[in-house]
Short mmCIF file of C-alpha atoms and ligand atoms in Angstrom, two decimals:
data_model
loop_
_atom_site.label_atom_id
_atom_site.label_comp_id
_atom_site.label_asym_id
_atom_site.label_seq_id
_atom_site.Cartn_x
_atom_site.Cartn_y
_atom_site.Cartn_z
CA MET L 1 20.17 23.23 7.35
CA GLY L 2 19.35 19.92 5.84
CA TYR L 3 15.74 18.59 5.59
CA GLN L 4 13.51 18.83 8.73
CA ASN L 5 11.80 15.67 7.70
CA LEU L 6 10.80 13.12 4.98
CA ARG L 7 8.07 15.41 3.51
CA GLU L 8 10.41 18.23 2.75
CA PHE L 9 12.61 15.71 1.02
CA VAL L 10 9.87 14.48 -1.27
CA LYS L 11 8.81 17.80 -2.26
CA VAL L 12 12.74 18.47 -3.48
CA LEU L 13 12.56 15.27 -5.49
CA ARG L 14 9.04 16.31 -7.06
CA ASP L 15 10.71 19.80 -7.83
CA ASN L 16 13.64 18.04 -9.34
CA GLY L 17 11.95 15.61 -11.81
CA GLU L 18 13.03 12.66 -9.51
CA LEU L 19 9.71 11.48 -8.32
CA VAL L 20 7.12 9.27 -10.23
CA GLU L 21 3.63 9.62 -8.78
CA ILE L 22 1.35 6.44 -9.20
CA GLY L 23 -2.47 6.99 -8.91
CA ALA L 24 -3.58 3.21 -9.53
CA SER L 25 -4.87 1.46 -6.51
CA LEU L 26 -2.06 -1.07 -5.70
CA SER L 27 -1.94 -3.72 -2.83
CA PRO L 28 1.06 -3.55 -0.19
CA ARG L 29 0.98 -7.58 -0.58
CA TYR L 30 3.29 -8.00 -3.47
CA GLU L 31 2.15 -5.38 -6.08
CA ILE L 32 3.76 -2.23 -4.44
CA GLY L 33 7.06 -4.24 -4.26
CA ALA L 34 6.51 -5.44 -7.80
CA ALA L 35 6.14 -1.95 -9.06
CA LEU L 36 9.29 -0.84 -7.15
CA ARG L 37 11.09 -3.63 -8.81
CA TYR L 38 9.81 -2.77 -12.27
CA LEU L 39 10.45 0.99 -11.77
CA ASP L 40 13.86 0.42 -10.25
CA GLN L 41 14.92 -1.17 -13.72
CA ARG L 42 13.26 1.32 -15.96
CA SER L 43 12.76 4.81 -14.54
CA GLY L 44 15.37 4.59 -11.88
CA LYS L 45 13.46 7.50 -10.09
CA ALA L 46 11.79 7.64 -6.55
CA VAL L 47 8.12 6.42 -6.73
CA LEU L 48 4.96 7.68 -4.53
CA PHE L 49 2.15 5.45 -4.68
CA LYS L 50 -0.73 7.62 -3.72
CA ASN L 51 -3.22 4.79 -3.34
CA ALA L 52 -1.93 1.87 -1.30
CA ALA L 53 -5.06 -0.51 -1.42
CA GLY L 54 -6.96 -0.64 2.01
CA TYR L 55 -4.91 2.22 3.33
CA ASN L 56 -5.43 5.96 3.90
CA CYS L 57 -1.60 6.31 3.86
CA PRO L 58 0.76 6.84 0.67
CA VAL L 59 3.55 4.79 0.24
CA ILE L 60 7.16 6.22 -1.23
CA GLY L 61 9.83 4.04 -2.36
CA ASN L 62 13.12 3.81 -4.11
CA LEU L 63 13.97 6.91 -2.36
CA LEU L 64 17.60 6.92 -2.26
CA GLY L 65 18.21 4.73 -5.26
CA SER L 66 20.50 6.85 -7.33
CA ASN L 67 23.72 8.86 -6.76
CA LYS L 68 21.68 11.98 -7.97
CA ARG L 69 19.20 11.54 -5.12
CA LEU L 70 21.92 10.88 -2.35
CA ALA L 71 23.28 14.05 -3.87
CA LEU L 72 19.99 16.05 -3.29
CA ALA L 73 19.64 14.35 0.21
CA LEU L 74 23.02 15.75 1.15
CA GLU L 75 22.67 18.90 -0.86
CA VAL L 76 26.10 18.47 -2.79
CA GLU L 77 27.22 17.78 -6.37
CA PRO L 78 26.84 14.09 -7.15
CA GLU L 79 30.47 13.50 -7.59
CA HIS L 80 31.17 14.58 -3.99
CA VAL L 81 28.54 12.42 -2.31
CA LEU L 82 30.93 9.96 -0.98
CA GLU L 83 33.52 12.41 0.36
CA GLU L 84 30.99 14.64 1.94
CA PHE L 85 29.23 11.46 3.65
CA LYS L 86 32.82 10.54 5.12
CA LYS L 87 33.56 14.06 6.21
CA ARG L 88 30.08 15.15 7.42
CA THR L 89 29.64 11.80 9.71
CA GLN L 90 32.79 12.85 11.56
CA GLN L 91 31.56 16.27 12.27
CA LEU L 92 29.29 15.46 15.21
CA ILE L 93 26.27 17.63 16.35
CA LYS L 94 24.35 16.65 19.65
CA PRO L 95 20.52 16.36 19.28
CA VAL L 96 18.37 18.68 20.93
CA VAL L 97 15.28 17.76 23.10
CA VAL L 98 12.13 19.57 22.28
CA SER L 99 8.84 19.24 24.37
CA LYS L 100 6.19 18.29 21.41
CA GLY L 101 6.75 16.99 17.90
CA PRO L 102 4.23 16.22 15.02
CA VAL L 103 4.97 12.50 15.20
CA GLN L 104 2.77 12.74 18.51
CA GLU L 105 -0.18 14.13 16.85
CA ILE L 106 -2.16 10.89 16.88
CA VAL L 107 -1.28 8.60 19.59
CA LEU L 108 -2.90 4.85 19.72
CA SER L 109 -2.31 2.84 22.71
CA GLU L 110 -5.37 0.72 22.89
CA GLU L 111 -6.19 -2.54 20.63
CA ILE L 112 -2.89 -2.26 18.90
CA ASP L 113 -3.12 -3.66 15.24
CA LEU L 114 -0.11 -2.73 13.34
CA LEU L 115 -1.28 -3.71 9.84
CA LYS L 116 -4.52 -1.59 10.19
CA VAL L 117 -2.56 1.57 10.36
CA ILE L 118 0.98 0.82 8.38
CA PRO L 119 0.96 -0.60 4.88
CA ALA L 120 3.94 -2.66 5.22
CA LEU L 121 4.97 -4.38 2.32
CA THR L 122 5.09 -8.20 1.63
CA HIS L 123 8.28 -8.04 -1.07
CA HIS L 124 8.97 -11.26 -2.53
CA GLU L 125 6.86 -14.41 -3.31
CA LYS L 126 8.22 -16.49 -0.22
CA ASP L 127 8.38 -13.79 2.24
CA ALA L 128 6.81 -15.05 5.74
CA GLY L 129 4.77 -11.85 5.84
CA PRO L 130 4.65 -7.92 5.83
CA TYR L 131 8.28 -6.62 6.70
CA LEU L 132 9.16 -3.25 7.95
CA THR L 133 12.52 -2.67 6.03
CA SER L 134 13.38 1.01 6.27
CA ALA L 135 12.73 1.02 10.12
CA LEU L 136 15.19 2.74 12.79
CA VAL L 137 15.23 0.88 15.87
CA VAL L 138 16.13 3.45 18.52
CA ALA L 139 17.29 2.08 22.37
CA VAL L 140 19.12 2.96 24.95
CA ASP L 141 22.50 1.12 26.31
CA PRO L 142 21.32 -0.38 29.64
CA ASP L 143 24.86 0.17 30.99
CA SER L 144 25.58 3.63 29.89
CA GLY L 145 22.19 4.84 29.12
CA GLU L 146 23.70 6.26 25.85
CA ARG L 147 20.97 6.47 22.91
CA GLY L 148 21.71 4.42 19.55
CA MET L 149 19.99 3.45 16.79
CA GLY L 150 20.08 1.26 13.39
CA ILE L 151 18.25 -0.15 10.65
CA HIS L 152 16.88 -3.67 11.33
CA ARG L 153 14.31 -5.69 9.27
CA ILE L 154 10.92 -6.44 11.47
CA LEU L 155 8.32 -8.82 10.50
CA ILE L 156 4.88 -8.16 11.48
CA LYS L 157 3.82 -11.52 13.03
CA ASP L 158 0.42 -10.56 14.58
CA LYS L 159 -1.51 -7.54 15.54
CA ASN L 160 1.18 -6.40 18.05
CA LYS L 161 3.74 -8.81 17.75
CA ILE L 162 6.98 -8.57 15.82
CA GLY L 163 10.09 -10.51 14.99
CA LEU L 164 13.36 -8.50 14.75
CA PHE L 165 16.72 -9.27 13.27
CA LEU L 166 18.90 -7.47 15.75
CA TYR L 167 22.35 -8.55 14.51
CA ASN L 168 24.49 -5.64 14.23
CA PRO L 169 25.52 -3.00 16.99
CA PRO L 170 24.92 -1.00 18.77
CA ILE L 171 21.19 -2.17 19.24
CA GLY L 172 22.02 -5.90 19.00
CA ALA L 173 24.86 -5.19 21.69
CA TYR L 174 22.10 -3.50 23.82
CA PHE L 175 19.41 -6.34 23.74
CA HIS L 176 22.41 -8.74 24.58
CA LYS L 177 23.12 -6.70 27.78
CA ALA L 178 19.35 -6.58 28.50
CA GLU L 179 18.76 -10.10 28.30
CA GLN L 180 21.58 -11.20 30.31
CA ARG L 181 19.98 -9.29 33.12
CA GLY L 182 16.55 -10.95 32.05
CA LYS L 183 15.11 -7.84 31.21
CA PRO L 184 13.12 -6.50 28.16
CA LEU L 185 14.71 -3.74 25.97
CA ASP L 186 12.61 -0.73 25.53
CA ILE L 187 12.50 0.19 21.81
CA ALA L 188 11.02 2.86 19.38
CA VAL L 189 10.48 1.65 15.98
CA VAL L 190 10.82 4.82 13.71
CA LEU L 191 9.41 5.12 10.27
CA GLY L 192 9.65 8.06 7.75
CA VAL L 193 12.60 10.34 8.49
CA ASP L 194 14.71 12.89 6.87
CA PRO L 195 17.29 11.52 4.71
CA ALA L 196 20.38 12.34 7.04
CA LEU L 197 18.71 10.67 9.85
CA PHE L 198 18.29 7.61 7.68
CA LEU L 199 21.85 7.62 6.25
CA ALA L 200 23.18 7.97 9.72
CA SER L 201 21.25 4.99 10.98
CA ILE L 202 23.00 2.71 8.55
CA ALA L 203 26.47 4.45 8.76
CA SER L 204 29.09 2.65 10.89
CA ASN L 205 29.77 3.94 14.10
CA GLN L 206 33.12 2.58 14.20
CA GLY L 207 32.85 0.11 16.98
CA GLY L 208 30.88 2.15 19.11
CA LYS L 209 33.17 5.28 18.95
CA LEU L 210 30.50 7.46 17.21
CA ASN L 211 26.84 8.24 18.24
CA LYS L 212 24.42 7.87 15.31
CA PHE L 213 22.03 10.71 16.30
CA GLU L 214 25.42 12.98 16.40
CA MET L 215 26.44 11.77 13.06
CA ALA L 216 22.93 12.40 11.58
CA GLY L 217 23.44 15.96 13.07
CA GLY L 218 26.80 16.40 11.27
CA LEU L 219 25.17 15.01 8.10
CA LYS L 220 22.30 17.68 7.95
CA GLY L 221 24.40 20.38 9.34
CA GLY L 222 22.11 20.80 12.60
CA PRO L 223 20.67 18.97 15.56
CA VAL L 224 18.13 16.21 15.15
CA GLU L 225 15.05 17.35 17.17
CA LEU L 226 14.13 14.44 19.65
CA VAL L 227 10.83 14.54 21.72
CA PRO L 228 10.60 12.52 25.14
CA THR L 229 8.08 9.60 25.39
CA ALA L 230 6.13 9.19 28.56
CA ASP L 231 6.74 5.58 29.88
CA SER L 232 9.75 3.94 27.95
CA GLY L 233 12.22 6.64 28.91
CA LEU L 234 13.27 6.94 25.07
CA GLU L 235 13.54 9.97 23.28
CA ILE L 236 12.28 9.84 19.72
CA PRO L 237 12.75 11.86 16.35
CA ALA L 238 10.20 14.58 16.73
CA GLN L 239 9.57 14.86 12.79
CA ALA L 240 9.27 10.96 11.96
CA GLU L 241 6.12 9.91 10.00
CA PHE L 242 5.42 6.87 12.51
CA VAL L 243 6.97 5.87 15.91
CA LEU L 244 6.12 2.39 17.45
CA LEU L 245 6.97 1.94 21.08
CA GLY L 246 7.22 -1.66 22.49
CA LYS L 247 9.71 -4.03 24.04
CA VAL L 248 12.04 -6.67 22.94
CA LEU L 249 11.58 -9.90 25.19
CA PRO L 250 14.18 -11.76 26.67
CA GLY L 251 14.91 -15.44 26.37
CA ILE L 252 12.82 -15.76 23.30
CA ARG L 253 13.87 -16.91 19.87
CA GLU L 254 11.22 -17.73 17.01
CA SER L 255 11.44 -18.31 13.56
CA GLU L 256 11.73 -15.11 11.64
CA GLY L 257 11.68 -15.34 7.63
CA PRO L 258 11.96 -16.46 4.88
CA PHE L 259 12.89 -13.08 4.12
CA GLY L 260 14.00 -12.04 0.74
CA GLU L 261 17.48 -10.25 1.66
CA SER L 262 19.76 -7.51 0.16
CA SER L 263 21.79 -10.77 -1.23
CA GLY L 264 18.98 -11.67 -3.44
CA TYR L 265 18.39 -14.92 -1.42
CA TYR L 266 15.95 -15.95 1.07
CA LEU L 267 17.08 -16.18 4.81
CA THR L 268 15.52 -17.39 8.13
CA TYR L 269 16.76 -16.98 11.32
CA GLN L 270 15.81 -17.77 15.04
CA ASN L 271 15.53 -14.12 16.00
CA PRO L 272 14.03 -12.05 19.00
CA VAL L 273 10.43 -11.39 19.25
CA GLY L 274 9.02 -7.78 20.60
CA VAL L 275 5.46 -6.33 21.32
CA ILE L 276 4.33 -2.92 20.39
CA HIS L 277 2.05 -0.97 22.92
CA THR L 278 1.87 2.36 21.31
CA ILE L 279 1.55 3.56 17.85
CA MET L 280 2.17 7.34 17.08
CA HIS L 281 1.97 9.06 13.84
CA ARG L 282 1.64 12.42 12.03
CA GLN L 283 -1.67 13.37 10.45
CA GLU L 284 -2.01 11.96 7.07
CA PRO L 285 1.59 9.90 7.52
CA LEU L 286 3.74 8.73 4.51
CA TYR L 287 4.93 5.34 4.72
CA HIS L 288 8.72 4.67 3.48
CA ALA L 289 9.04 1.45 1.87
CA LEU L 290 12.68 0.05 1.03
CA MET L 291 12.50 -2.72 -1.42
CA PRO L 292 15.48 -5.24 -0.57
CA TYR L 293 17.81 -6.32 -3.41
CA ASN L 294 16.85 -3.04 -5.43
CA ARG L 295 19.46 -0.67 -6.70
CA GLU L 296 18.85 1.45 -3.63
CA ASN L 297 19.68 -1.42 -1.25
CA SER L 298 23.10 -1.88 -2.91
CA LEU L 299 23.83 1.81 -3.22
CA LEU L 300 23.25 2.24 0.68
CA LEU L 301 25.19 -0.76 1.55
CA ASN L 302 28.18 0.25 -0.67
CA LEU L 303 28.00 4.03 0.57
CA ILE L 304 28.50 2.67 4.11
CA TRP L 305 31.35 0.14 3.39
CA GLU L 306 33.05 2.71 0.94
CA SER L 307 33.23 5.18 3.34
CA SER L 308 34.52 3.00 6.46
CA TYR L 309 36.35 0.41 4.55
CA GLY L 310 37.73 2.84 1.87
CA THR L 311 39.23 5.11 4.65
CA THR L 312 41.16 2.30 6.20
CA LEU L 313 42.50 1.24 2.48
CA LYS L 314 43.55 4.59 1.46
CA LYS L 315 45.77 4.72 4.74
CA GLU L 316 47.13 1.19 4.17
CA ILE L 317 47.74 1.61 0.36
CA PRO L 318 49.70 4.81 -0.77
CA GLN L 319 49.16 4.24 -4.40
CA LEU L 320 45.32 4.08 -4.06
CA THR L 321 43.61 7.02 -5.71
CA ASP L 322 40.04 5.66 -5.61
CA PHE L 323 37.95 3.02 -4.36
CA ARG L 324 34.62 1.52 -4.98
CA LEU L 325 32.47 -1.28 -4.31
CA THR L 326 30.28 -3.00 -6.72
CA SER L 327 28.08 -5.82 -7.35
CA VAL L 328 25.40 -7.04 -4.84
CA LEU L 329 26.58 -6.59 -1.24
CA GLY L 330 29.77 -4.98 -2.36
CA MET L 331 31.53 -8.17 -2.74
CA CYS L 332 33.72 -6.90 -5.84
CA ALA L 333 36.22 -4.04 -4.65
CA LEU L 334 37.37 -1.70 -7.82
CA LEU L 335 40.70 -0.08 -7.11
CA GLN L 336 42.11 2.85 -9.03
CA ILE L 337 45.99 3.30 -8.35
CA LYS L 338 48.96 5.26 -9.75
CA LYS L 339 51.23 2.30 -10.36
CA THR L 340 54.92 2.69 -9.83
CA ALA L 341 56.23 -0.65 -10.16
CA GLU L 342 55.37 -3.90 -12.19
CA GLY L 343 54.13 -6.48 -9.70
CA GLN L 344 52.52 -3.82 -7.37
CA PRO L 345 48.67 -4.33 -8.35
CA LYS L 346 49.17 -8.11 -7.70
CA GLU L 347 50.41 -6.99 -4.25
CA ILE L 348 47.60 -4.75 -3.74
CA LEU L 349 45.06 -7.18 -5.00
CA GLU L 350 46.39 -10.05 -2.31
CA HIS L 351 46.31 -7.24 0.35
CA VAL L 352 42.65 -6.00 -0.36
CA LEU L 353 41.44 -9.72 -0.93
CA LYS L 354 42.84 -10.85 2.27
CA SER L 355 41.48 -7.93 4.29
CA SER L 356 37.90 -8.62 4.57
CA PRO L 357 35.48 -11.59 4.15
CA LEU L 358 33.24 -9.23 2.43
CA ILE L 359 35.60 -8.75 -0.61
CA LYS L 360 35.54 -11.81 -2.80
CA SER L 361 37.05 -10.43 -6.03
CA ALA L 362 38.91 -7.13 -6.88
CA VAL L 363 40.05 -5.21 -10.11
CA VAL L 364 43.01 -2.81 -10.06
CA VAL L 365 42.96 -0.26 -12.93
CA ASP L 366 44.80 2.91 -13.78
CA THR L 367 44.20 6.45 -13.22
CA ASP L 368 42.72 7.09 -16.51
CA VAL L 369 39.86 4.63 -15.74
CA ASP L 370 36.82 6.33 -13.96
CA LEU L 371 35.60 3.81 -11.39
CA SER L 372 32.11 5.32 -11.21
CA ASP L 373 31.58 4.00 -14.93
CA LEU L 374 31.48 0.14 -15.01
CA GLY L 375 31.57 0.56 -18.77
CA GLU L 376 35.27 1.88 -18.48
CA VAL L 377 36.33 -0.53 -16.03
CA SER L 378 35.06 -3.55 -18.20
CA TRP L 379 36.81 -1.58 -21.15
CA ALA L 380 40.16 -1.79 -19.02
CA ILE L 381 39.59 -5.58 -18.26
CA SER L 382 39.05 -6.30 -21.96
CA THR L 383 42.09 -4.55 -23.13
CA ARG L 384 44.71 -4.41 -20.57
CA PHE L 385 44.07 -7.67 -18.92
CA GLN L 386 45.87 -11.10 -19.90
CA PRO L 387 44.34 -13.84 -17.63
CA HIS L 388 47.44 -16.08 -17.92
CA ARG L 389 49.59 -13.10 -16.38
CA ASP L 390 47.30 -10.80 -14.65
CA LEU L 391 44.83 -13.22 -12.71
CA LEU L 392 45.31 -13.73 -9.06
CA LEU L 393 43.31 -16.82 -7.32
CA LEU L 394 43.26 -17.26 -3.74
CA ASN L 395 41.84 -20.39 -2.14
CA ASP L 396 40.57 -21.65 1.10
CA MET L 397 39.69 -17.98 2.28
CA THR L 398 37.18 -16.92 4.84
CA GLY L 399 34.04 -15.96 3.04
CA TYR L 400 30.97 -13.82 3.65
CA PRO L 401 28.30 -15.69 5.34
CA LEU L 402 25.57 -14.48 2.96
CA ASP L 403 27.23 -15.98 0.02
CA PRO L 404 25.66 -19.20 -0.55
CA SER L 405 28.28 -20.46 -2.88
CA ALA L 406 30.76 -20.19 -0.08
CA ASP L 407 31.03 -23.54 1.59
CA ASN L 408 30.62 -23.08 5.54
CA SER L 409 32.04 -19.59 4.77
CA VAL L 410 35.06 -21.08 3.05
CA THR L 411 35.76 -19.47 -0.39
CA SER L 412 38.24 -18.99 -3.27
CA LYS L 413 38.80 -15.32 -4.40
CA TRP L 414 40.02 -13.57 -7.53
CA GLY L 415 41.90 -10.54 -8.51
CA ILE L 416 42.46 -8.77 -11.89
CA ASP L 417 45.29 -6.78 -12.89
CA ALA L 418 43.72 -4.56 -15.48
CA THR L 419 46.64 -1.72 -15.52
CA LYS L 420 48.94 -0.79 -18.31
CA PRO L 421 52.48 -2.44 -18.54
CA LEU L 422 54.88 0.45 -17.45
CA GLY L 423 56.87 1.93 -20.39
CA GLN L 424 54.34 1.19 -23.12
CA GLU L 425 52.50 4.58 -22.88
CA SER L 426 51.74 4.99 -26.55
CA LEU L 427 50.29 1.56 -27.19
CA PHE L 428 47.96 2.02 -24.31
CA GLU L 429 47.06 5.77 -24.69
CA LYS L 430 43.63 6.19 -24.13
CA VAL L 431 41.84 8.44 -26.57
CA GLU L 432 40.55 11.73 -25.40
CA VAL L 433 38.91 14.76 -27.19
CA PRO L 434 40.69 17.91 -26.53
CA GLN L 435 39.88 19.35 -22.82
CA GLN L 436 39.12 22.88 -24.26
CA ALA L 437 36.64 21.69 -26.74
CA MET L 438 34.98 19.61 -24.02
CA GLN L 439 34.87 22.41 -21.52
CA LYS L 440 33.03 24.73 -24.38
CA VAL L 441 30.46 22.20 -25.26
CA SER L 442 29.78 21.11 -21.64
CA SER L 443 29.01 24.83 -20.73
CA ILE L 444 26.78 24.87 -23.78
CA LEU L 445 25.13 21.59 -23.35
CA GLN L 446 24.65 21.10 -19.60
CA GLY L 447 21.05 21.43 -18.63
CA LEU L 448 19.86 19.64 -21.36
CA PHE L 449 19.74 16.47 -19.96
CA ASN L 450 18.81 17.13 -16.21
C1 FMN M 501 18.69 -1.62 4.10
C2 FMN M 501 19.54 -2.19 5.16
C3 FMN M 501 19.11 -3.07 5.88
C4 FMN M 501 19.53 -3.42 7.15
N1 FMN M 501 19.15 -4.39 7.87
C5 FMN M 501 19.70 -4.93 8.96
C6 FMN M 501 19.12 -5.90 9.82
O1 FMN M 501 17.97 -6.30 9.50
N2 FMN M 501 19.55 -6.08 10.97
C7 FMN M 501 21.09 -5.86 11.28
O2 FMN M 501 21.37 -6.08 12.32
N3 FMN M 501 21.34 -4.74 10.53
C8 FMN M 501 20.97 -4.54 9.45
N4 FMN M 501 21.44 -3.24 8.67
C9 FMN M 501 22.83 -2.87 9.32
C10 FMN M 501 22.70 -1.63 10.18
O3 FMN M 501 21.50 -1.01 10.31
C11 FMN M 501 23.82 -0.65 10.27
O4 FMN M 501 24.25 -0.38 8.93
C12 FMN M 501 25.02 -1.38 10.67
O5 FMN M 501 24.88 -1.46 12.27
C13 FMN M 501 26.34 -0.37 10.46
O6 FMN M 501 26.74 0.02 11.63
P1 FMN M 501 27.98 -0.48 12.53
O7 FMN M 501 29.14 -0.52 11.61
O8 FMN M 501 28.04 0.54 13.40
O9 FMN M 501 27.45 -1.72 13.03
C14 FMN M 501 20.74 -2.83 7.77
C15 FMN M 501 21.27 -1.75 6.79
C16 FMN M 501 20.84 -1.55 5.49
C17 FMN M 501 21.62 -0.45 4.86
#
């Protein structure tokens, strides 16, 4: 039944050769981030820093930075990650409340100094300071009392003072409601959880229809264990590495940033401020770092958008056989279709480009092109696309706020029809080795490259 906690998952990564362990002493200020960037582009594995300089707390990063590790997280074959993620996040399982959890092993409630305990990374050159980038913020809806969670970037501003980017629902909406009543919002900032809980925290809760704790239960195939906290009324994941209890204050906005974001650009906002009054952690805790703009960041964002947006598109476009998002922030949609008429790919391109501000470009290919292999998509563009005939350009569209080239969120969009013309099957027939030979050699050779 899934992993109980982050430690169990790290052990599985180690056993599967998916973990690089670094003994050198590296500083959380820039150096661990630099190593995560360097190794993301070279080894592609998760990284355990055993010696974060100045701390008695190891740091794990690039945790879910490959499809293979997402597959290990969900305990499925790599080709089934997306469909399992979609399926299981609909199979809701309610959390259970237990009386005690390992996260309460150490409780600090006096002279709070976040940076004394947590090796939060300063990631990019111009970042305003150390940021928590993998933090699940947990709170309760001031109206309904329902609990919710989401990942939100958090700047450590001072010993117990934080700045938070509470944009997305449900937490953004909870804070808004509390603030309208002039009240602070009690929060728990949760660091270092099992991969199902982490993935559920970034999943779309479909406009409030689904509860992310229940989605986490579905993803891991069993209930999340929560433990009550004394004074805030919140229930927190019992197996987390760290939990910080605090409040987001109403009526205050301060500069939060610059912060090197998922988009690959620095962003600064006027954002709410919080104070932390309690730090809880396990004995010998492990800190989960997430390097923005690394492969992991795009992979996670694409997973949630492919699963929510892809499901909608499949309903709208009967010819669609596969759908992927690629490029930073998923702004390029890859569409595989079973083409039945000339002109159809351009109609589909127009529909998709107009369907969301997120999608700036799109490519349509035939069913013999594997969307998980960008080399194949590029091959189809090079050999099946004629720019004078197959390019679609749309002007004056609503763009994505994180795209700095969009002028006040107004953008042009392009689409590429890289499908074969109908009726020219032999000219465009793709070379293949015989299936039987492939099956035979794959059963002999598989395992050699794991
Ligand atoms: C790596 C990562 C960082 C994120 N950081 C923030 C953030 O700082 N603020 C925010 O409001 N949402 C952030 N999100 C998005 C939310 O955590 C969550 O994915 C989003 O609310 C999707 O759920 P929804 O469709 O139900 O809103 C981040 C997501 C990811 C994957």
